[in-house]
Amino acid sequence: MNRYPRYALIIFVAALTILLPGLAIYIAATFDPNAYKPQIIQLVKEKKQRELKLDGDIKLTFFPRLGAEINGLSLSEYQSNVEFASAENILVSLAFLPLLRKQLELDEITITGLKANLIRFTDGHTNIDDLFVKSEKPEQFKFNIGHVLAEKSTLVFRDEASQKQYIFDDLNLKADQINTASSSMDDVIRSKLELAFRMNQPEQPEIDLATQLTFDLTLDAEKQYYAVSGLNLEGTGTISGINHLVISSTGDLSARFAAGVATGEFIVSGLTLGIAGTGGGNNFDIKFDAPRLSLNGEKVASDRIIAVLKIISAGGNTNGNFSLSGLNGTISDFKSSVLTVEMESQINERVVKAMLASPLAGSTTAQQLALSDLAITIDAGSAGIADGLHGNLKGSASLDGLAQNVQVQFNGKLGDSDIKGNLEASSLTQPVLNFLVDIGQLDLDRFLPPQQKQRGTREFTTKIASAKRVDEPFDLSLFDDLESVEIQGSIRIGILKAANVTSSGMKLNIRTGQYRDPH
């Protein structure tokens, strides 16, 4: 008895094998999809209020998959005749069996020569928002795309708020759906993406960045949930005068905007960022690590954020370590329990080590940063000097981005002397520095190698002795390296020791570069 159902199944499969090719040949001979162009164009106009143009022919494909090929397609902006996007060729392949269940599953979409214009308006919305509006009426077919391939594409993005435009050329995209069986039952899209493009900015021709990235994407348009996991990004090129630029990044990101962007949630975890390149004659390497950073509505919070900096120049090297702990607050006003900065710089034979620690408070709306309780340690020396310079300082610092101003106050011990000072930097784009430093006592002999003590201090005391006034300017080789920096300031020394000569009440007025009065 069991043999009859088996035979029936074999006969049914054999009949399908014979009839389907014949049916395909019959459809190809009698059905002309181009006759339905007006209906397709009208449907798009009614559903999306956009103008669709089909300048090329529509061709049906049967092997290896059922589908259609469209040439010369373009789509207008919303309620406008202005072109939004166009494509040289689009190939759509359908899954046959889901059609019997009234499910339109696209095995593959291949797009060649896509050109699209994306605009973000001043109020924050974009010119594609209408394409993602969910219809209130139930659709006859459910769309489910398994594979997407875009080749030789160009995307132009214009931000009207900043008046900047970016071109993403040579864009190639490959997306394969993950867990298609589950995705066909709901509106969640899960895909593995590979994306490559070259980015440039017409207003700044020196910007040319080639980028490749891969990641897994989860998209729930109805719930406004987006997630990127396993991000791997590599970029190379030139940007803003930086040559041989290499950018790399890994991490996971998610965003949820169910109740609107203002009350949404944005989470970054395991984020790493590396930037290396050459600029201003220096080679630099920056590494950034953020284990977790979250933005919930207006509230921001993070674990420890770490950055490492290396700069290599012809004259020496600079290494820096930055750490920001316990960041919390809002986007407008935030604070950190402690900012720590460690720097070590070696220029020629001079070595300077410094460490800074302070609570941090800031405001993005006021463009201000404040270090209210600075603790600074300094160790400086040169080759051949037995005893270097050591210092422990306390103070505060503030940055006002709107006023283009930086102010620093400090006091403490530097070597064996009390020290206090004020520093102000104005016009941050072309810095002008003003400072006033009071030093209780200074022994110059301790900072010179033995073979230079006699010659160096003799030259120094001779210049002082030959000066007509105490505050008369004189050259001092100690400041040769600052000749190109615009600095104006005074150093007052209570007791100065040099070459067994002791002077009191010294004042050094220092001016370097083409100094401009910021006031």
GROMACS .gro file of C-alpha atoms in nm, residues 10 36 124 180 218 272 288 303 317 377 396 402 420 477 484:
model
   15
   10ILE     CA    1   0.736   1.041  -0.853
   36TYR     CA    2   0.241   4.686  -1.788
  124GLY     CA    3   1.671   6.673   1.076
  180THR     CA    4   1.583   3.380   0.639
  218THR     CA    5   1.977   4.392   1.249
  272THR     CA    6   3.831   5.038   1.921
  288PHE     CA    7   4.116   5.477   2.120
  303ASP     CA    8   3.304   5.311   3.155
  317ASN     CA    9   5.939   6.130   2.001
  377THR     CA   10   5.391   6.631   3.830
  396SER     CA   11   4.289   7.474   3.741
  402LEU     CA   12   3.300   8.031   2.182
  420LYS     CA   13   5.305   8.014   4.066
  477SER     CA   14   6.952   8.013   2.349
  484SER     CA   15   5.822   8.041   1.553
   0.00000   0.00000   0.00000
